[in-house]
PDB file of C-alpha atoms in Angstrom:
ATOM      1  CA  MET L   1     -81.378 162.409  57.324  1.00  0.00           C
ATOM      2  CA  THR L   2     -79.045 162.798  60.304  1.00  0.00           C
ATOM      3  CA  ALA L   3     -77.602 165.950  61.859  1.00  0.00           C
ATOM      4  CA  LEU L   4     -74.450 165.281  59.821  1.00  0.00           C
ATOM      5  CA  ASP L   5     -76.369 165.583  56.539  1.00  0.00           C
ATOM      6  CA  GLN L   6     -78.031 168.940  57.063  1.00  0.00           C
ATOM      7  CA  ILE L   7     -75.348 171.211  55.547  1.00  0.00           C
ATOM      8  CA  PRO L   8     -74.136 169.626  52.291  1.00  0.00           C
ATOM      9  CA  THR L   9     -71.054 171.825  51.748  1.00  0.00           C
ATOM     10  CA  ASP L  10     -69.698 172.077  55.299  1.00  0.00           C
ATOM     11  CA  THR L  11     -66.077 170.902  55.511  1.00  0.00           C
ATOM     12  CA  ARG L  12     -65.830 171.311  59.284  1.00  0.00           C
ATOM     13  CA  PRO L  13     -65.344 168.005  61.122  1.00  0.00           C
ATOM     14  CA  GLY L  14     -68.187 167.057  63.463  1.00  0.00           C
ATOM     15  CA  ILE L  15     -67.823 166.943  67.251  1.00  0.00           C
ATOM     16  CA  LEU L  16     -70.564 165.000  69.004  1.00  0.00           C
ATOM     17  CA  ILE L  17     -71.519 166.518  72.356  1.00  0.00           C
ATOM     18  CA  CYS L  18     -73.684 164.325  74.537  1.00  0.00           C
ATOM     19  CA  ALA L  19     -74.939 165.017  78.062  1.00  0.00           C
ATOM     20  CA  TRP L  20     -75.851 161.446  78.999  1.00  0.00           C
ATOM     21  CA  GLU L  21     -78.075 162.208  82.013  1.00  0.00           C
ATOM     22  CA  ALA L  22     -81.660 162.889  80.922  1.00  0.00           C
ATOM     23  CA  GLU L  23     -82.381 164.823  84.113  1.00  0.00           C
ATOM     24  CA  GLY L  24     -79.050 166.617  84.083  1.00  0.00           C
ATOM     25  CA  SER L  25     -78.693 170.326  83.520  1.00  0.00           C
ATOM     26  CA  GLY L  26     -75.896 172.571  82.408  1.00  0.00           C
ATOM     27  CA  TRP L  27     -75.211 171.943  78.741  1.00  0.00           C
ATOM     28  CA  ASP L  28     -77.580 173.511  76.246  1.00  0.00           C
ATOM     29  CA  PRO L  29     -76.163 173.528  72.701  1.00  0.00           C
ATOM     30  CA  VAL L  30     -78.580 176.177  71.428  1.00  0.00           C
ATOM     31  CA  GLU L  31     -77.710 179.633  72.723  1.00  0.00           C
ATOM     32  CA  ASP L  32     -80.132 181.901  70.913  1.00  0.00           C
ATOM     33  CA  LEU L  33     -83.360 182.044  68.941  1.00  0.00           C
ATOM     34  CA  SER L  34     -81.663 180.843  65.748  1.00  0.00           C
ATOM     35  CA  GLY L  35     -82.047 177.245  66.879  1.00  0.00           C
ATOM     36  CA  GLU L  36     -78.512 176.507  65.686  1.00  0.00           C
ATOM     37  CA  PRO L  37     -76.197 174.728  68.140  1.00  0.00           C
ATOM     38  CA  TRP L  38     -73.035 176.502  69.243  1.00  0.00           C
ATOM     39  CA  SER L  39     -69.878 175.310  67.462  1.00  0.00           C
ATOM     40  CA  PRO L  40     -66.178 175.904  68.166  1.00  0.00           C
ATOM     41  CA  GLU L  41     -63.970 177.499  65.536  1.00  0.00           C
ATOM     42  CA  GLY L  42     -63.003 174.968  62.883  1.00  0.00           C
ATOM     43  CA  ALA L  43     -65.532 172.282  63.830  1.00  0.00           C
ATOM     44  CA  ARG L  44     -69.256 171.635  63.857  1.00  0.00           C
ATOM     45  CA  THR L  45     -71.164 170.601  66.963  1.00  0.00           C
ATOM     46  CA  VAL L  46     -73.527 167.658  66.604  1.00  0.00           C
ATOM     47  CA  PRO L  47     -75.707 167.495  69.758  1.00  0.00           C
ATOM     48  CA  VAL L  48     -76.845 163.987  70.724  1.00  0.00           C
ATOM     49  CA  PRO L  49     -79.692 163.708  73.260  1.00  0.00           C
ATOM     50  CA  SER L  50     -79.534 161.382  76.253  1.00  0.00           C
ATOM     51  CA  ALA L  51     -81.046 157.900  76.088  1.00  0.00           C
ATOM     52  CA  GLU L  52     -80.848 154.503  77.758  1.00  0.00           C
ATOM     53  CA  PRO L  53     -77.105 153.600  77.982  1.00  0.00           C
ATOM     54  CA  ASP L  54     -77.031 150.660  75.549  1.00  0.00           C
ATOM     55  CA  ALA L  55     -79.061 152.504  72.925  1.00  0.00           C
ATOM     56  CA  LEU L  56     -76.979 155.647  73.394  1.00  0.00           C
ATOM     57  CA  ALA L  57     -73.704 153.722  73.060  1.00  0.00           C
ATOM     58  CA  SER L  58     -74.941 152.277  69.756  1.00  0.00           C
ATOM     59  CA  THR L  59     -76.036 155.710  68.501  1.00  0.00           C
ATOM     60  CA  LEU L  60     -72.701 157.322  69.373  1.00  0.00           C
ATOM     61  CA  SER L  61     -70.728 154.469  67.789  1.00  0.00           C
ATOM     62  CA  THR L  62     -72.787 154.758  64.606  1.00  0.00           C
ATOM     63  CA  TYR L  63     -71.984 158.476  64.365  1.00  0.00           C
ATOM     64  CA  LEU L  64     -68.275 157.822  64.939  1.00  0.00           C
ATOM     65  CA  ASN L  65     -68.261 155.249  62.125  1.00  0.00           C
ATOM     66  CA  ASP L  66     -69.015 158.174  59.799  1.00  0.00           C
ATOM     67  CA  ASP L  67     -65.742 159.790  58.657  1.00  0.00           C
ATOM     68  CA  ARG L  68     -67.345 163.234  58.893  1.00  0.00           C
ATOM     69  CA  CYS L  69     -67.591 162.888  62.674  1.00  0.00           C
ATOM     70  CA  ARG L  70     -64.143 163.148  64.250  1.00  0.00           C
ATOM     71  CA  ALA L  71     -64.750 163.571  67.987  1.00  0.00           C
ATOM     72  CA  LEU L  72     -67.048 162.933  70.938  1.00  0.00           C
ATOM     73  CA  LEU L  73     -67.312 164.832  74.198  1.00  0.00           C
ATOM     74  CA  LEU L  74     -69.431 163.115  76.860  1.00  0.00           C
ATOM     75  CA  VAL L  75     -70.716 165.513  79.531  1.00  0.00           C
ATOM     76  CA  GLY L  76     -72.011 164.665  82.996  1.00  0.00           C
ATOM     77  CA  ARG L  77     -71.540 165.194  86.706  1.00  0.00           C
ATOM     78  CA  THR L  78     -69.038 163.888  89.248  1.00  0.00           C
ATOM     79  CA  ARG L  79     -69.699 162.936  92.858  1.00  0.00           C
ATOM     80  CA  LYS L  80     -66.001 162.757  93.693  1.00  0.00           C
ATOM     81  CA  ALA L  81     -64.504 166.210  93.178  1.00  0.00           C
ATOM     82  CA  ASP L  82     -65.007 169.930  93.709  1.00  0.00           C
ATOM     83  CA  GLY L  83     -63.604 170.832  90.289  1.00  0.00           C
ATOM     84  CA  PHE L  84     -64.129 169.736  86.708  1.00  0.00           C
ATOM     85  CA  ARG L  85     -62.597 166.364  85.847  1.00  0.00           C
ATOM     86  CA  LEU L  86     -61.447 164.972  82.509  1.00  0.00           C
ATOM     87  CA  GLN L  87     -61.712 161.199  82.862  1.00  0.00           C
ATOM     88  CA  MET L  88     -58.822 159.507  81.048  1.00  0.00           C
ATOM     89  CA  ARG L  89     -59.928 155.862  81.223  1.00  0.00           C
ATOM     90  CA  ALA L  90     -62.896 153.588  81.720  1.00  0.00           C
ATOM     91  CA  GLU L  91     -63.187 149.992  82.868  1.00  0.00           C
ATOM     92  CA  ASN L  92     -65.094 147.052  81.417  1.00  0.00           C
ATOM     93  CA  ARG L  93     -68.062 147.329  83.790  1.00  0.00           C
ATOM     94  CA  THR L  94     -71.840 147.498  83.527  1.00  0.00           C
ATOM     95  CA  ALA L  95     -73.567 150.886  83.621  1.00  0.00           C
ATOM     96  CA  GLU L  96     -74.211 150.302  87.349  1.00  0.00           C
ATOM     97  CA  GLY L  97     -70.571 149.276  87.914  1.00  0.00           C
ATOM     98  CA  THR L  98     -71.645 145.990  89.495  1.00  0.00           C
ATOM     99  CA  HIS L  99     -69.747 143.487  87.363  1.00  0.00           C
ATOM    100  CA  ARG L 100     -67.719 142.908  84.212  1.00  0.00           C
ATOM    101  CA  PRO L 101     -70.169 142.077  81.408  1.00  0.00           C
ATOM    102  CA  ASP L 102     -67.601 140.817  78.917  1.00  0.00           C
ATOM    103  CA  ASP L 103     -64.601 138.574  79.634  1.00  0.00           C
ATOM    104  CA  VAL L 104     -63.211 138.925  76.104  1.00  0.00           C
ATOM    105  CA  SER L 105     -62.879 142.714  75.762  1.00  0.00           C
ATOM    106  CA  PRO L 106     -59.964 144.658  77.305  1.00  0.00           C
ATOM    107  CA  SER L 107     -60.282 145.453  81.014  1.00  0.00           C
ATOM    108  CA  VAL L 108     -59.530 149.164  80.447  1.00  0.00           C
ATOM    109  CA  ALA L 109     -59.970 151.636  77.570  1.00  0.00           C
ATOM    110  CA  ARG L 110     -58.148 154.973  77.448  1.00  0.00           C
ATOM    111  CA  ALA L 111     -59.634 158.246  76.235  1.00  0.00           C
ATOM    112  CA  THR L 112     -58.260 159.475  72.911  1.00  0.00           C
ATOM    113  CA  ALA L 113     -59.110 163.182  73.330  1.00  0.00           C
ATOM    114  CA  PRO L 114     -56.281 165.701  74.014  1.00  0.00           C
ATOM    115  CA  VAL L 115     -56.876 165.672  77.782  1.00  0.00           C
ATOM    116  CA  GLY L 116     -53.910 167.885  78.707  1.00  0.00           C
ATOM    117  CA  ASP L 117     -54.989 170.609  76.288  1.00  0.00           C
ATOM    118  CA  MET L 118     -58.574 170.342  77.522  1.00  0.00           C
ATOM    119  CA  VAL L 119     -57.526 170.777  81.158  1.00  0.00           C
ATOM    120  CA  ARG L 120     -55.437 173.832  80.240  1.00  0.00           C
ATOM    121  CA  ALA L 121     -58.340 175.313  78.269  1.00  0.00           C
ATOM    122  CA  LEU L 122     -60.681 174.955  81.265  1.00  0.00           C
ATOM    123  CA  GLN L 123     -58.114 176.504  83.589  1.00  0.00           C
ATOM    124  CA  GLU L 124     -57.593 179.400  81.174  1.00  0.00           C
ATOM    125  CA  ALA L 125     -61.366 179.902  81.269  1.00  0.00           C
ATOM    126  CA  GLY L 126     -61.083 180.412  85.032  1.00  0.00           C
ATOM    127  CA  LEU L 127     -62.374 176.974  86.022  1.00  0.00           C
ATOM    128  CA  ALA L 128     -60.792 174.538  88.477  1.00  0.00           C
ATOM    129  CA  ALA L 129     -60.009 171.432  86.440  1.00  0.00           C
ATOM    130  CA  GLY L 130     -57.835 168.346  86.401  1.00  0.00           C
ATOM    131  CA  ALA L 131     -57.422 164.957  84.749  1.00  0.00           C
ATOM    132  CA  THR L 132     -58.074 161.656  86.487  1.00  0.00           C
ATOM    133  CA  SER L 133     -57.613 157.961  85.778  1.00  0.00           C
ATOM    134  CA  GLU L 134     -60.311 157.135  88.332  1.00  0.00           C
ATOM    135  CA  ALA L 135     -63.544 155.937  86.746  1.00  0.00           C
ATOM    136  CA  GLU L 136     -66.945 156.413  88.365  1.00  0.00           C
ATOM    137  CA  ASP L 137     -69.552 153.649  88.441  1.00  0.00           C
ATOM    138  CA  ASP L 138     -72.162 155.258  86.227  1.00  0.00           C
ATOM    139  CA  ALA L 139     -73.463 155.501  82.684  1.00  0.00           C
ATOM    140  CA  GLY L 140     -70.731 157.993  81.723  1.00  0.00           C
ATOM    141  CA  SER L 141     -67.911 155.528  82.373  1.00  0.00           C
ATOM    142  CA  TYR L 142     -69.923 152.768  80.699  1.00  0.00           C
ATOM    143  CA  LEU L 143     -70.475 154.895  77.582  1.00  0.00           C
ATOM    144  CA  LEU L 144     -66.824 155.945  77.433  1.00  0.00           C
ATOM    145  CA  TYR L 145     -65.723 152.295  77.538  1.00  0.00           C
ATOM    146  CA  ARG L 146     -68.314 151.082  75.036  1.00  0.00           C
ATOM    147  CA  VAL L 147     -67.549 153.816  72.521  1.00  0.00           C
ATOM    148  CA  LEU L 148     -63.764 153.474  72.789  1.00  0.00           C
ATOM    149  CA  THR L 149     -63.825 149.704  72.325  1.00  0.00           C
ATOM    150  CA  SER L 150     -66.120 149.954  69.295  1.00  0.00           C
ATOM    151  CA  LEU L 151     -64.071 152.507  67.337  1.00  0.00           C
ATOM    152  CA  PRO L 152     -63.501 151.411  63.731  1.00  0.00           C
ATOM    153  CA  ASP L 153     -60.146 149.944  62.707  1.00  0.00           C
ATOM    154  CA  GLY L 154     -58.072 151.260  59.869  1.00  0.00           C
ATOM    155  CA  SER L 155     -58.930 154.944  60.084  1.00  0.00           C
ATOM    156  CA  ALA L 156     -57.764 157.951  62.067  1.00  0.00           C
ATOM    157  CA  THR L 157     -58.908 157.472  65.642  1.00  0.00           C
ATOM    158  CA  PRO L 158     -61.610 159.955  66.682  1.00  0.00           C
ATOM    159  CA  ALA L 159     -60.966 162.089  69.755  1.00  0.00           C
ATOM    160  CA  VAL L 160     -63.173 160.704  72.528  1.00  0.00           C
ATOM    161  CA  GLY L 161     -63.299 162.251  76.002  1.00  0.00           C
ATOM    162  CA  LEU L 162     -65.454 162.596  79.091  1.00  0.00           C
ATOM    163  CA  LEU L 163     -65.926 165.849  81.012  1.00  0.00           C
ATOM    164  CA  ARG L 164     -67.432 165.774  84.506  1.00  0.00           C
ATOM    165  CA  ALA L 165     -68.748 168.828  86.337  1.00  0.00           C
ATOM    166  CA  PRO L 166     -69.165 169.021  90.129  1.00  0.00           C
ATOM    167  CA  GLU L 167     -72.715 168.175  91.215  1.00  0.00           C
ATOM    168  CA  ASP L 168     -73.384 171.692  92.523  1.00  0.00           C
ATOM    169  CA  GLU L 169     -71.683 173.586  89.671  1.00  0.00           C
ATOM    170  CA  SER L 170     -73.791 176.279  87.994  1.00  0.00           C
ATOM    171  CA  ASP L 171     -75.187 175.807  84.500  1.00  0.00           C
ATOM    172  CA  ASP L 172     -73.201 178.833  83.336  1.00  0.00           C
ATOM    173  CA  ALA L 173     -69.917 177.272  84.466  1.00  0.00           C
ATOM    174  CA  VAL L 174     -70.831 173.971  82.795  1.00  0.00           C
ATOM    175  CA  GLN L 175     -71.519 175.822  79.526  1.00  0.00           C
ATOM    176  CA  ARG L 176     -68.121 177.533  79.740  1.00  0.00           C
ATOM    177  CA  ALA L 177     -66.384 174.242  80.492  1.00  0.00           C
ATOM    178  CA  VAL L 178     -68.007 172.380  77.599  1.00  0.00           C
ATOM    179  CA  LYS L 179     -67.093 175.175  75.192  1.00  0.00           C
ATOM    180  CA  ALA L 180     -63.492 175.318  76.405  1.00  0.00           C
ATOM    181  CA  ALA L 181     -63.107 171.535  76.123  1.00  0.00           C
ATOM    182  CA  ALA L 182     -64.689 171.420  72.661  1.00  0.00           C
ATOM    183  CA  GLN L 183     -62.476 174.258  71.427  1.00  0.00           C
ATOM    184  CA  ALA L 184     -59.396 172.366  72.653  1.00  0.00           C
ATOM    185  CA  ILE L 185     -60.536 169.268  70.754  1.00  0.00           C
ATOM    186  CA  ALA L 186     -61.312 171.298  67.607  1.00  0.00           C
ATOM    187  CA  ARG L 187     -57.753 172.647  67.465  1.00  0.00           C
ATOM    188  CA  HIS L 188     -56.563 169.078  66.791  1.00  0.00           C
ATOM    189  CA  LEU L 189     -59.026 168.347  63.974  1.00  0.00           C
ATOM    190  CA  ALA L 190     -58.291 168.838  60.276  1.00  0.00           C
ATOM    191  CA  PRO L 191     -60.940 170.067  57.831  1.00  0.00           C
ATOM    192  CA  LEU L 192     -62.770 167.361  55.904  1.00  0.00           C
ATOM    193  CA  PRO L 193     -61.754 166.686  52.294  1.00  0.00           C
ATOM    194  CA  ARG L 194     -64.195 168.294  49.885  1.00  0.00           C
ATOM    195  CA  SER L 195     -65.317 164.832  48.754  1.00  0.00           C
ATOM    196  CA  ARG L 196     -66.499 164.070  52.302  1.00  0.00           C
ATOM    197  CA  ALA L 197     -68.044 167.421  53.167  1.00  0.00           C
ATOM    198  CA  TYR L 198     -71.495 167.215  54.637  1.00  0.00           C
TER     199      TYR L 198
END
């Protein structure tokens, strides 16, 4: 049984939230003693723990092949900015950024999440935020590329985005940013048909 199967009558679409850095801090999906992860209005959060990049890319792609899961928000840190960054594209590079592992796949993949709305939501939450086309040579960019290029054909494209927090940003600010970004994504998601409810 996966996290998607735990509530059999839930018609809210699933949003995967994955902080890819095992040692990273900031995003904790469980806010209280209930043990239930926080969810935005109209959607259901599905927390995915960090793992080795190739295994994690496969796990995330498997979730997104399930019609009940309609979005993914990757969460990590940036070394290149003082504010939050929504990364709009990723290149065909290894997790270390050293070379192109595949000469057949596209050189660039573009995020499908509503980046403009996400930036506005962060700014309305009092956080400095912007969008960027500049990728960083790390597992976050690698995961974004791998997931985007493995999305299934013939169905509505899931919303996939990557949120980066400044390295020295407080955990509280990261929590607020993740929530604001997820709420912006959720506003674009339709409820699941009853026949596909979890």
